[in-house]
Amino acid sequence: MQLVSLDDIRTAADRVRGQVLRTPLLPAPWADADRPLWLKPENLQATGAFKLRGASNALAALDERTRQKGVVAYSSGNHAQAVARAAQLLGMPAHIVMPDSTPQVKVDGTRLYGAEVVLVPIAERESTAHRLVDELGAVLVPPFDHPDIIAGQGTAGLEIAEDLPDVELVLVPVSGGGLASGIGTAVTALCPNATVIGVEPELAADTADGLRAGHIVEWPVEDRGRTIADGLRAQPSELTFAHLQTVLDGVVTVSDDEIREAMRVLATRGRLVAEPSGAVPLAAYLHRSGELPRGRTVVVVSGGNVDRATLADVLG
């Protein structure tokens, strides 16, 4: 299987320059002294999450004739908004299939960028997207299972390596695996002494199981749907799993209560609004220190599209 390379990620960085924000590394003076911490705030992207990187790269790579046919995507929200935004900038029609359980803030955000939103039960989102592709003659832009998506997400890893070349630990959320695959590829190539650890909820720990077993382990969608981290309910594809096996040094899991605590810390100490999925890596930093290497650490805050009611409940 052909894996995404550092050159692919550098090409993606050239494509998305000017379309995505080059997010800074924010020092966290409140962190442990022997584990200096920096936050990579992807929640500051225009669509509120890292997904804009991959979507922008994938759409920019399409030829003009293909762009005219439009795009279809399926997503719980962040990829949806990213594809809608990238399509809007390129003047492309977009149809986005979303689970009917998606937080309203993400549905509204997707419609804001001019996309047609189709709400379906979570188990039907992929089949509905494929039906729309057939009906419309459009191009499917998957949330993670594509080299251009992985390369686009990897641009965040390029920035980490440029801004903190002596980083020792990078904590990144894992779900479908596109972000962890891309960041892991860039960081391991440019910072060979760094450890890259994936983090996922205990209630959706299929990647941890899979890496231990040496092959993809399927979790029922109903089980994965229990976690508060709604953006981490997908599971890796063959493509992303092959990357994760290569670039991750391990996976740790955190509880939903620990995710809520990390959201509170990000809001009150880091001055950042994070959705549950975006707070998962900090939950590992705060609660799994015994399982992690010590040293200069970067936590990827992957998104901030949190429902107001959820945020109020967590902060309250």
Coordinates of C-alpha atoms in Angstrom, one line a residue:
M1 CA 0.0 0.0 0.0
Q2 CA 1.3 3.4 -1.0
L3 CA 1.6 5.7 2.1
V4 CA 1.6 9.5 2.1
S5 CA 5.1 10.9 2.1
L6 CA 6.7 14.1 3.5
D7 CA 6.8 15.4 -0.1
D8 CA 3.1 14.9 -0.5
I9 CA 2.5 16.9 2.7
R10 CA 4.8 19.7 1.5
T11 CA 2.9 19.8 -1.8
A12 CA -0.4 20.0 0.2
A13 CA 1.1 22.9 2.2
D14 CA 1.7 24.8 -1.0
R15 CA -1.9 24.1 -2.2
V16 CA -3.6 25.2 1.0
R17 CA -1.5 28.3 1.8
G18 CA -3.8 31.2 2.1
Q19 CA -6.9 29.0 2.5
V20 CA -6.2 27.6 6.0
L21 CA -4.8 29.3 9.1
R22 CA -1.2 28.5 10.1
T23 CA -2.1 27.9 13.7
P24 CA 0.6 28.9 16.3
L25 CA 1.9 26.8 19.2
L26 CA 0.6 28.3 22.4
P27 CA 2.7 27.8 25.5
A28 CA 0.8 26.6 28.6
P29 CA 2.6 28.1 31.6
W30 CA 0.2 26.2 33.9
A31 CA 1.5 22.8 32.8
D32 CA 3.9 20.5 34.7
A33 CA 7.4 21.9 34.8
D34 CA 9.0 18.7 33.7
R35 CA 6.5 18.3 30.9
P36 CA 6.5 21.7 29.1
L37 CA 3.3 22.0 27.1
W38 CA 2.2 23.7 23.9
L39 CA -1.3 23.7 22.5
K40 CA -1.8 23.5 18.7
P41 CA -5.2 25.3 18.4
E42 CA -6.8 23.9 15.3
N43 CA -10.1 25.1 16.7
L44 CA -9.1 28.6 15.4
Q45 CA -9.5 27.5 11.8
A46 CA -12.3 29.3 9.9
T47 CA -14.5 26.2 10.2
G48 CA -13.5 25.6 13.8
A49 CA -11.4 22.4 13.2
F50 CA -8.4 20.9 11.4
K51 CA -10.6 19.3 8.8
L52 CA -10.3 22.4 6.6
R53 CA -6.7 21.4 5.8
G54 CA -7.6 18.0 4.2
A55 CA -10.7 19.3 2.4
S56 CA -8.9 22.3 1.0
N57 CA -6.1 20.1 -0.3
A58 CA -8.4 17.4 -1.8
L59 CA -10.6 20.0 -3.7
A60 CA -7.6 22.0 -4.8
A61 CA -6.2 18.9 -6.4
L62 CA -9.2 18.4 -8.6
D63 CA -9.2 19.5 -12.2
E64 CA -11.7 22.2 -13.4
R65 CA -14.0 19.8 -15.2
T66 CA -14.3 17.6 -12.1
R67 CA -15.0 20.7 -9.9
Q68 CA -17.9 21.7 -12.1
K69 CA -19.7 18.5 -11.2
G70 CA -19.6 19.3 -7.5
V71 CA -18.8 17.3 -4.4
V72 CA -20.5 15.0 -1.9
A73 CA -19.2 14.3 1.6
Y74 CA -20.4 12.5 4.7
S75 CA -19.5 13.6 8.2
S76 CA -20.6 14.2 11.8
G77 CA -19.8 17.9 11.3
N78 CA -16.2 19.1 11.1
H79 CA -15.4 17.5 7.7
A80 CA -18.8 18.6 6.5
Q81 CA -18.1 22.3 7.3
A82 CA -14.6 22.0 5.8
V83 CA -15.8 20.6 2.5
A84 CA -18.6 23.1 2.4
R85 CA -16.2 26.0 3.0
A86 CA -13.6 24.7 0.5
A87 CA -16.3 24.2 -2.1
Q88 CA -17.7 27.6 -1.6
L89 CA -14.2 29.2 -2.1
L90 CA -13.9 27.3 -5.4
G91 CA -17.4 27.9 -6.5
M92 CA -18.4 24.3 -6.4
P93 CA -21.8 22.8 -5.4
A94 CA -21.7 20.6 -2.3
H95 CA -24.1 18.1 -0.8
I96 CA -23.2 17.0 2.7
V97 CA -24.7 13.9 4.4
M98 CA -24.8 14.2 8.2
P99 CA -26.0 11.9 11.0
D100 CA -29.3 13.1 12.4
S101 CA -27.7 13.1 15.9
T102 CA -25.1 15.7 14.8
P103 CA -24.9 18.8 17.2
Q104 CA -27.0 21.6 15.7
V105 CA -24.1 24.0 15.7
K106 CA -22.3 21.8 13.2
V107 CA -25.4 21.4 11.0
D108 CA -25.9 25.2 11.0
G109 CA -22.2 25.8 10.3
T110 CA -22.3 23.6 7.2
R111 CA -25.4 25.3 5.8
L112 CA -23.7 28.7 6.4
Y113 CA -21.2 27.8 3.7
G114 CA -24.0 27.2 1.1
A115 CA -24.0 23.4 1.2
E116 CA -27.1 21.3 0.9
V117 CA -27.4 19.2 4.1
V118 CA -29.0 15.7 4.1
L119 CA -29.7 14.3 7.6
V120 CA -29.9 10.5 8.0
P121 CA -29.4 7.9 10.7
I122 CA -25.7 7.5 11.4
A123 CA -25.5 4.0 10.0
E124 CA -26.9 5.3 6.6
R125 CA -24.6 8.2 6.0
E126 CA -22.1 6.4 3.7
S127 CA -24.7 4.6 1.6
T128 CA -26.6 7.9 1.2
A129 CA -23.5 9.7 0.1
H130 CA -22.7 7.0 -2.5
R131 CA -26.3 7.3 -3.8
L132 CA -26.0 11.0 -4.2
V133 CA -22.7 10.6 -6.1
D134 CA -24.5 8.3 -8.5
E135 CA -27.5 10.6 -8.9
L136 CA -25.5 13.8 -9.3
G137 CA -22.4 12.7 -11.0
A138 CA -20.4 14.4 -8.3
V139 CA -17.1 13.5 -6.6
L140 CA -17.1 11.9 -3.2
V141 CA -14.7 13.6 -0.7
P142 CA -14.2 11.1 2.2
P143 CA -13.5 12.3 5.7
F144 CA -10.2 10.5 6.0
D145 CA -9.8 7.6 3.6
H146 CA -7.9 9.4 0.8
P147 CA -4.2 10.3 0.3
D148 CA -5.0 14.0 -0.4
I149 CA -7.0 14.2 2.9
I150 CA -4.2 12.7 4.9
A151 CA -1.6 14.9 3.2
G152 CA -3.7 18.0 4.0
Q153 CA -4.0 17.1 7.6
G154 CA -0.3 16.5 7.7
T155 CA 0.4 20.2 7.2
A156 CA -0.4 20.7 10.9
G157 CA 2.5 18.3 11.6
L158 CA 4.8 20.4 9.3
E159 CA 4.0 23.4 11.4
I160 CA 4.7 21.6 14.7
A161 CA 8.1 20.5 13.4
E162 CA 9.0 24.0 12.2
D163 CA 7.9 25.8 15.4
L164 CA 9.2 23.3 17.9
P165 CA 11.9 21.1 16.2
D166 CA 13.0 19.6 19.5
V167 CA 9.5 18.4 20.4
E168 CA 9.6 15.2 22.4
L169 CA 5.9 14.1 22.5
V170 CA 3.0 14.9 20.3
L171 CA -0.5 13.9 21.4
V172 CA -3.1 13.7 18.6
P173 CA -6.7 12.5 18.6
V174 CA -7.6 9.3 16.7
S175 CA -10.8 8.4 15.0
G176 CA -10.8 7.7 11.3
G177 CA -7.1 8.3 11.5
G178 CA -6.5 11.0 8.9
L179 CA -5.2 13.6 11.3
A180 CA -3.0 11.2 13.2
S181 CA -1.7 9.7 10.0
G182 CA -0.7 13.0 8.5
I183 CA 0.7 14.6 11.6
G184 CA 2.6 11.4 12.5
T185 CA 4.1 11.2 9.0
A186 CA 5.4 14.8 9.1
V187 CA 6.6 14.7 12.7
T188 CA 8.4 11.3 12.5
A189 CA 10.2 12.4 9.3
L190 CA 11.3 15.8 10.6
C191 CA 11.6 15.1 14.4
P192 CA 13.0 11.6 14.6
N193 CA 13.5 11.8 18.4
A194 CA 9.8 12.7 19.0
T195 CA 7.2 10.2 20.2
V196 CA 3.7 10.4 18.6
I197 CA 0.9 9.0 20.6
G198 CA -2.8 8.7 19.5
V199 CA -5.5 9.3 22.0
E200 CA -9.1 8.1 21.8
P201 CA -12.1 7.7 24.1
E202 CA -12.4 4.5 26.1
L203 CA -16.0 4.2 24.7
A204 CA -14.6 4.2 21.1
A205 CA -11.2 2.5 21.5
D206 CA -11.2 0.5 18.3
T207 CA -7.9 1.8 17.2
A208 CA -6.2 0.8 20.4
D209 CA -7.6 -2.7 20.1
G210 CA -6.6 -2.8 16.4
L211 CA -3.0 -1.8 17.0
R212 CA -2.6 -4.4 19.7
A213 CA -4.1 -7.1 17.5
G214 CA -2.2 -6.0 14.4
H215 CA -5.3 -5.6 12.3
I216 CA -8.4 -3.5 12.2
V217 CA -10.9 -4.4 14.9
E218 CA -14.5 -3.5 14.3
W219 CA -16.6 -1.9 17.0
P220 CA -20.4 -1.7 16.5
V221 CA -21.4 1.8 15.6
E222 CA -23.9 1.8 18.6
D223 CA -20.9 1.2 21.0
R224 CA -18.8 4.0 19.4
G225 CA -21.8 6.3 19.5
R226 CA -21.8 6.3 23.3
T227 CA -18.9 8.7 23.8
I228 CA -19.3 12.4 24.3
A229 CA -16.6 12.9 21.7
D230 CA -18.9 12.8 18.7
G231 CA -16.1 13.6 16.3
L232 CA -14.2 10.4 17.3
R233 CA -16.9 7.8 16.6
A234 CA -15.5 6.7 13.2
Q235 CA -12.9 4.0 12.8
P236 CA -9.8 3.7 10.6
S237 CA -9.8 2.5 7.0
E238 CA -7.3 0.1 5.6
L239 CA -5.3 3.2 4.3
T240 CA -5.2 5.1 7.6
F241 CA -4.7 2.0 9.7
A242 CA -1.5 1.2 7.6
H243 CA -0.3 4.8 8.3
L244 CA -1.1 4.5 12.1
Q245 CA 0.8 1.2 12.3
T246 CA 3.8 3.0 10.8
V247 CA 3.8 6.4 12.5
L248 CA 2.2 6.0 15.9
D249 CA 4.3 4.9 18.9
G250 CA 1.1 3.9 20.8
V251 CA -2.5 4.8 21.7
V252 CA -3.9 5.7 25.1
T253 CA -7.5 6.0 26.0
V254 CA -9.4 8.4 28.3
S255 CA -12.8 8.4 29.9
D256 CA -15.6 10.8 29.1
D257 CA -15.3 12.4 32.5
E258 CA -11.6 13.1 31.8
I259 CA -12.6 14.6 28.5
R260 CA -15.0 16.9 30.2
E261 CA -12.3 18.0 32.7
A262 CA -9.9 18.7 29.8
M263 CA -12.5 20.9 28.2
R264 CA -12.8 22.9 31.4
V265 CA -9.0 23.3 31.7
L266 CA -8.8 24.5 28.1
A267 CA -11.5 27.0 28.7
T268 CA -10.4 28.3 32.0
R269 CA -6.6 28.0 31.8
G270 CA -5.9 27.9 28.0
R271 CA -8.7 30.4 27.1
L272 CA -9.7 28.0 24.3
V273 CA -13.2 26.6 23.5
A274 CA -12.8 23.0 22.5
E275 CA -15.3 20.4 21.5
P276 CA -15.0 17.1 23.4
S277 CA -13.0 15.5 20.5
G278 CA -10.6 18.4 20.6
A279 CA -10.0 18.0 24.3
V280 CA -9.1 14.3 24.2
P281 CA -5.3 14.8 23.8
L282 CA -5.2 17.1 26.8
A283 CA -7.2 14.6 28.8
A284 CA -4.3 12.2 28.2
Y285 CA -1.7 14.8 29.2
L286 CA -3.6 15.5 32.4
H287 CA -4.7 12.0 33.4
R288 CA -2.3 9.5 31.7
S289 CA 1.1 11.0 32.6
G290 CA 2.3 7.6 33.9
E291 CA 1.8 6.1 30.4
L292 CA 3.5 8.9 28.5
P293 CA 7.1 10.0 28.0
R294 CA 8.1 13.2 29.8
G295 CA 9.5 16.2 28.0
R296 CA 8.4 18.9 25.6
T297 CA 4.8 18.1 24.6
V298 CA 2.5 19.3 21.9
V299 CA -1.3 18.7 22.4
V300 CA -3.3 19.0 19.2
V301 CA -6.7 20.8 20.0
S302 CA -8.4 19.5 16.9
G303 CA -11.6 21.4 17.0
G304 CA -13.9 23.8 18.8
N305 CA -17.4 23.2 17.3
V306 CA -19.2 22.3 20.6
D307 CA -22.9 22.5 21.1
R308 CA -23.8 25.4 23.5
A309 CA -25.8 23.1 25.8
T310 CA -22.8 20.7 26.1
L311 CA -20.4 23.5 26.8
A312 CA -22.7 25.0 29.4
D313 CA -23.1 21.6 31.1
V314 CA -19.3 20.9 31.1
L315 CA -18.4 24.4 32.5
G316 CA -21.3 24.3 34.9

